[in-house]
């Protein structure tokens, strides 16, 4: 029992960077933009957050700058795809190349450096007052670090924002049919910019969780493909922030299972387990398109640029 | 304020001029980063050119890096022409290399021309079939191909990893996770000091140019890319066109896998694709899907990578700098496309016209 609880608690830790990035990509896709630069933005957030922590020894400033870094990457993407109407797929892939180069460039001389002790202790797990007393669930969910609690809060805020506010309604309108949203006098350009940037900031936070908490020693390519898993998770969660929680922890769990079964006689190779997130994503996409259910479909305007002049 | 207006056709020289201006602007922007490292950007850029073309050996290295980019970009161009966003080049390269390696490892004693021919065929089938999966779903249920092709990259990569660390691991490598080397019969020969892949790349460029511009199938692909309704109205078999085109697209990517495994690595490994599938998407796009332009752009990209690794040793600049520079050049070129397609019109003049009316 204790082993199971500790495993599940670890799955949450492993899933947290995925959760931030997935939330960010959900928001981005909800306004109709497919940003394949998640990996790049995560790396930008990871390196800037790490560097800030080294220089300032302040965890709060590190979090803020990592968000800014992610948002800065997203800004490049937004300018190109929204204002300059460039192809979203190509721009997103380029952002990943750029972000990888950016982190490698700045991180060149930091490889092997450790997060300062003040920052480390700030992110130490602690029992959340009250809630950690809940049997089993409290031990799994509320014996975590403050960054994980921040991710719970983010899910809640994004969920309420998208489904319970008029802004959220507008967001979905822009993503489904920007032409109609424009006619309804929603400022589509502003909505796209704002949410692409917000999405980038969340990806930056996901990256910072990796470099500050999960692997608190700088190493090149610290994200190791997690950005792509986040892109997959958006579909797994069918663009729903609450379902993103389940997906992130599930894939987080798979991530650590791989290591744990290496030295057991478990009959399945870890490489097949590693494939699972991607296979599941493919299956879900096929099933969604096959059932043609409107509710679970991607935002209709996803990937298409919107030009008022060509409406 | 101003508004945007679509341009008519722009003269070709002007388009080229705008693109070159974009690249120059990117180099200027990157110069600031180099200045931050307290180095002279002009020196660094000159060193990059020298690093790429300064000696026969370096030129050969650039050509070797150009070959996979050209072959993969040609494949991706076919898909993009149809507005099928095949970003699964990485996976298709892996699966092509996988099937070719299967042949090479199991029938090592076949005569060289025969073995290599079968390997080529196998790689085209491997990459082609891998790409046909998303094409089938797209044709049948309009399933979004962008994400599926992307996800299948990682499935293919894990598959190769599994083989390398599991059943195909070389028992003689003393536990080191590598697949045994091919026999000489399975390795592409050299021609003028560079493996024969460069001949494949050039021949394929011409063939794909003819295919896209002068054959019925090529025309159907272009029509389908412009508008599915027009295609249906013209009596084109949409499903069959999608699947044939994407089989071809993936097949070319698969061929890249065979070339890389056979000539470069002499075996199958997880590094067989090495990001070519992604870089090729960018080179294809920058070439506006035109086969001959693909050769030039791929060459420039390969030179950028080669020059980038040279300045790493010459100036101690992190190798990631080349990636950073690649990204910046692309951002500027992507932005410049806008000025090729649109012009800004000041609304002031617009208002004065409407007043006159």
XYZ file of C-alpha atoms in Angstrom, chain B:
357
model
C -4.201 53.148 -39.492
C -3.438 50.833 -42.367
C -5.052 47.763 -43.749
C -3.762 44.798 -45.683
C -4.396 44.008 -49.258
C -3.558 40.910 -51.185
C -0.979 41.429 -53.888
C -1.111 40.097 -57.373
C 1.842 38.086 -58.650
C 5.112 39.669 -57.680
C 8.054 39.606 -60.077
C 10.369 36.705 -59.229
C 13.427 38.905 -58.799
C 11.584 40.969 -56.187
C 10.536 37.829 -54.289
C 14.125 36.656 -54.195
C 15.247 40.129 -53.116
C 12.786 40.152 -50.209
C 13.941 36.706 -49.047
C 17.589 37.713 -49.207
C 16.797 40.877 -47.263
C 15.108 38.717 -44.608
C 18.204 36.540 -44.287
C 20.421 39.626 -44.000
C 18.159 41.032 -41.275
C 18.382 37.716 -39.425
C 22.166 37.797 -39.642
C 22.150 41.346 -38.292
C 19.888 40.310 -35.419
C 22.111 37.317 -34.681
C 25.129 39.633 -34.773
C 23.882 41.236 -31.554
C 23.974 37.862 -29.817
C 27.511 37.292 -31.087
C 28.471 40.762 -29.805
C 27.187 39.693 -26.391
C 29.829 36.961 -26.474
C 32.385 39.755 -27.115
C 33.230 38.425 -30.568
C 33.250 40.165 -33.928
C 30.195 38.961 -35.875
C 31.849 39.527 -39.257
C 34.762 37.309 -38.246
C 32.351 34.634 -37.054
C 30.310 34.696 -40.258
C 33.419 34.537 -42.424
C 34.625 31.600 -40.352
C 31.279 29.875 -40.876
C 31.612 30.173 -44.650
C 35.186 28.913 -44.425
C 34.075 26.111 -42.151
C 31.529 24.992 -44.721
C 33.421 25.476 -47.984
C 37.048 26.108 -46.971
C 38.453 22.724 -47.996
C 37.587 19.731 -50.134
C 36.881 17.698 -47.013
C 34.449 20.307 -45.675
C 32.630 20.615 -48.993
C 32.228 16.840 -48.996
C 30.837 16.992 -45.465
C 28.333 19.625 -46.567
C 27.241 17.484 -49.515
C 26.829 14.454 -47.244
C 24.581 16.531 -45.004
C 22.673 17.910 -48.013
C 21.697 14.521 -49.460
C 19.201 13.404 -46.778
C 17.684 16.893 -46.649
C 17.044 16.921 -50.393
C 15.517 13.448 -50.592
C 13.292 13.996 -47.536
C 12.255 17.492 -48.646
C 11.197 16.138 -52.038
C 8.975 13.641 -50.278
C 7.502 16.241 -47.981
C 6.925 18.598 -50.922
C 4.587 16.056 -52.536
C 2.497 15.886 -49.365
C 2.492 19.642 -48.791
C 1.450 20.254 -52.390
C -1.705 18.335 -51.501
C -2.048 20.366 -48.270
C -1.381 17.160 -46.359
C 0.787 18.224 -43.427
C 3.154 15.309 -43.267
C 5.380 16.114 -40.307
C 6.163 12.451 -39.886
C 9.388 12.472 -41.881
C 11.413 11.371 -38.860
C 9.305 8.269 -38.352
C 9.195 7.436 -42.048
C 12.987 7.708 -42.216
C 13.236 5.327 -39.248
C 10.858 2.774 -40.730
C 12.536 2.905 -44.138
C 15.881 2.356 -42.481
C 14.364 -0.439 -40.403
C 13.143 -2.500 -43.356
C 16.319 -1.863 -45.357
C 18.380 -2.966 -42.355
C 16.257 -6.062 -41.952
C 17.253 -7.063 -45.475
C 20.890 -6.071 -44.982
C 21.264 -8.021 -41.744
C 19.424 -11.150 -42.882
C 20.751 -11.547 -46.409
C 24.283 -10.173 -46.069
C 25.756 -12.447 -48.740
C 23.604 -11.441 -51.697
C 25.557 -9.820 -54.538
C 25.995 -6.103 -53.935
C 23.788 -4.683 -56.755
C 20.967 -7.061 -55.881
C 21.191 -6.502 -52.133
C 21.256 -2.728 -52.497
C 18.330 -2.769 -54.919
C 16.252 -4.840 -52.510
C 17.244 -2.536 -49.644
C 16.121 0.507 -51.626
C 12.826 -1.138 -52.431
C 12.358 -2.232 -48.816
C 13.059 1.259 -47.495
C 10.528 2.831 -49.844
C 7.926 0.276 -48.763
C 8.771 0.779 -45.084
C 8.500 4.564 -45.160
C 5.587 4.473 -47.582
C 3.470 2.098 -45.520
C 4.228 3.999 -42.316
C 2.921 7.168 -43.999
C -0.062 5.371 -45.476
C -1.566 4.808 -42.027
C -2.406 8.506 -41.435
C -3.237 8.895 -45.139
C -5.804 6.118 -44.881
C -7.478 7.701 -41.863
C -7.405 11.105 -43.551
C -9.008 9.673 -46.676
C -11.578 7.684 -44.771
C -12.604 9.899 -41.855
C -10.730 13.162 -42.463
C -8.652 12.494 -39.376
C -6.231 15.354 -38.696
C -2.927 14.135 -40.140
C -0.658 16.739 -38.526
C -0.788 15.247 -35.059
C -0.904 11.602 -36.161
C 2.179 11.887 -38.349
C 3.918 13.701 -35.485
C 2.989 11.008 -32.955
C 4.052 8.212 -35.290
C 7.557 9.694 -35.314
C 7.952 8.783 -31.684
C 6.415 5.347 -32.083
C 8.926 4.590 -34.850
C 11.811 5.996 -32.831
C 10.938 3.858 -29.803
C 10.696 0.838 -32.089
C 14.240 1.399 -33.344
C 15.354 1.925 -29.743
C 13.739 -1.364 -28.788
C 15.564 -3.176 -31.594
C 18.891 -1.559 -30.771
C 18.707 -2.300 -27.055
C 16.863 -5.609 -27.444
C 16.545 -8.273 -30.118
C 18.949 -6.751 -32.668
C 21.695 -5.914 -30.183
C 25.116 -7.042 -31.340
C 26.094 -9.972 -29.082
C 29.747 -9.322 -29.940
C 29.653 -5.714 -28.719
C 30.219 -6.754 -25.094
C 26.930 -5.366 -23.842
C 27.239 -2.085 -25.736
C 23.804 -1.343 -27.236
C 24.522 -1.296 -30.954
C 23.260 -3.217 -33.938
C 25.911 -5.180 -35.890
C 27.493 -3.422 -38.864
C 26.289 -4.207 -42.364
C 28.510 -6.271 -44.623
C 30.285 -4.417 -47.420
C 27.665 -5.661 -49.858
C 25.022 -3.558 -48.118
C 26.962 -0.315 -48.156
C 26.399 2.270 -50.888
C 29.495 2.812 -53.055
C 31.285 6.152 -53.451
C 31.352 8.206 -56.607
C 33.865 11.090 -56.837
C 34.640 10.766 -53.128
C 31.087 11.077 -51.827
C 28.659 8.200 -51.443
C 26.363 7.687 -54.383
C 23.382 9.145 -52.518
C 24.101 12.481 -54.186
C 23.305 10.946 -57.567
C 20.022 9.617 -56.153
C 19.206 13.078 -54.812
C 19.828 14.825 -58.139
C 17.985 12.232 -60.228
C 15.052 12.282 -57.842
C 14.926 16.073 -57.979
C 14.449 15.943 -61.733
C 11.955 13.072 -61.493
C 9.834 14.747 -58.837
C 9.926 18.013 -60.789
C 8.546 16.188 -63.817
C 6.075 14.254 -61.687
C 4.635 17.324 -60.009
C 4.525 19.523 -63.087
C 4.007 17.308 -66.107
C 2.055 14.187 -65.107
C -1.633 13.607 -64.567
C -1.134 12.373 -61.015
C 0.988 15.403 -60.174
C -1.687 17.663 -61.529
C -4.370 15.847 -59.536
C -2.330 16.293 -56.369
C -2.061 20.028 -57.022
C -5.786 20.369 -57.730
C -6.665 18.431 -54.592
C -4.377 20.714 -52.630
C -6.100 23.800 -53.984
C -9.636 22.649 -53.352
C -11.212 19.333 -52.566
C -14.464 20.425 -54.167
C -12.798 21.261 -57.449
C -11.040 17.907 -57.335
C -14.285 16.045 -56.744
C -15.969 18.038 -59.498
C -13.158 17.217 -61.895
C -13.771 13.545 -61.224
C -10.529 12.914 -59.349
C -10.572 9.855 -57.099
C -9.757 11.719 -53.903
C -9.069 8.757 -51.632
C -6.787 7.051 -54.101
C -4.893 10.273 -54.828
C -4.311 10.933 -51.131
C -3.030 7.429 -50.485
C -0.804 7.228 -53.578
C 0.707 10.643 -52.974
C 1.403 9.976 -49.319
C 2.844 6.539 -50.023
C 5.255 8.265 -52.373
C 5.958 11.004 -49.839
C 6.713 8.510 -47.080
C 8.581 6.283 -49.515
C 11.069 9.044 -50.298
C 11.555 9.691 -46.579
C 12.074 5.952 -46.133
C 14.706 6.000 -48.882
C 16.528 8.678 -46.900
C 16.608 6.225 -44.026
C 18.231 3.582 -46.216
C 20.831 6.057 -47.530
C 21.736 7.228 -44.023
C 21.852 3.750 -42.521
C 23.824 2.237 -45.376
C 26.259 4.987 -46.387
C 26.642 7.066 -43.239
C 26.183 4.856 -40.184
C 26.798 1.462 -41.869
C 24.103 0.114 -39.563
C 20.745 0.955 -38.047
C 20.749 3.173 -34.955
C 18.453 5.592 -33.154
C 20.457 8.439 -34.696
C 19.477 7.412 -38.218
C 16.978 10.255 -38.657
C 18.912 12.824 -36.644
C 16.256 15.539 -36.954
C 16.345 15.483 -40.766
C 12.591 14.865 -40.862
C 11.975 18.133 -39.032
C 14.615 20.233 -40.779
C 13.291 19.036 -44.126
C 9.863 20.462 -43.320
C 11.479 23.842 -42.955
C 13.625 23.558 -46.081
C 10.617 22.366 -48.087
C 8.558 25.298 -46.955
C 11.300 27.814 -47.639
C 11.687 26.357 -51.134
C 8.011 27.010 -51.837
C 7.737 23.261 -52.647
C 9.863 23.675 -55.788
C 12.236 20.707 -56.363
C 15.201 22.628 -57.775
C 14.969 25.299 -55.100
C 14.942 22.485 -52.528
C 18.447 21.478 -53.624
C 19.773 25.010 -53.126
C 18.045 25.594 -49.779
C 19.126 22.177 -48.469
C 22.707 22.942 -49.452
C 22.574 26.267 -47.608
C 21.134 24.571 -44.539
C 23.751 21.865 -44.565
C 26.408 24.578 -44.890
C 24.907 26.384 -41.906
C 25.158 23.235 -39.787
C 28.674 22.455 -40.965
C 29.784 26.067 -40.486
C 28.147 26.032 -37.066
C 30.155 23.073 -35.870
C 33.305 24.749 -37.217
C 32.835 27.981 -35.237
C 32.313 25.842 -32.173
C 35.906 24.680 -32.336
C 37.274 27.947 -33.751
C 35.661 30.401 -31.313
C 34.309 28.206 -28.540
C 30.772 29.255 -29.456
C 28.262 26.659 -28.280
C 27.103 24.403 -31.084
C 23.558 25.356 -30.194
C 24.386 28.730 -31.760
C 23.885 27.189 -35.202
C 20.429 26.030 -34.142
C 19.668 29.457 -32.734
C 20.793 31.068 -35.973
C 18.729 28.591 -38.001
C 15.672 29.504 -35.973
C 16.251 33.221 -36.373
C 16.788 33.036 -40.129
C 13.576 31.062 -40.435
C 11.602 33.469 -38.306
C 12.679 36.347 -40.532
C 11.990 34.468 -43.754
C 8.574 33.341 -42.482
C 7.801 36.946 -41.603
C 8.970 38.169 -44.997
C 6.515 35.864 -46.806
C 3.834 38.217 -45.604
C 5.305 41.103 -47.576
C 5.407 38.930 -50.649
C 1.742 38.101 -50.397
C 0.327 41.330 -49.005
C 0.899 45.042 -49.147
C -0.015 47.570 -46.541
C -2.347 50.309 -47.673
C -2.763 53.427 -45.575
C -6.389 53.916 -44.743
C -6.009 57.672 -45.231
C -5.872 57.272 -48.979
C -8.700 54.782 -48.724
C -10.865 57.357 -46.998
C -10.053 60.061 -49.511
C -11.125 57.727 -52.300
C -14.388 56.970 -50.599
C -14.985 60.692 -50.050
C -14.611 61.349 -53.758
C -17.217 58.751 -54.449
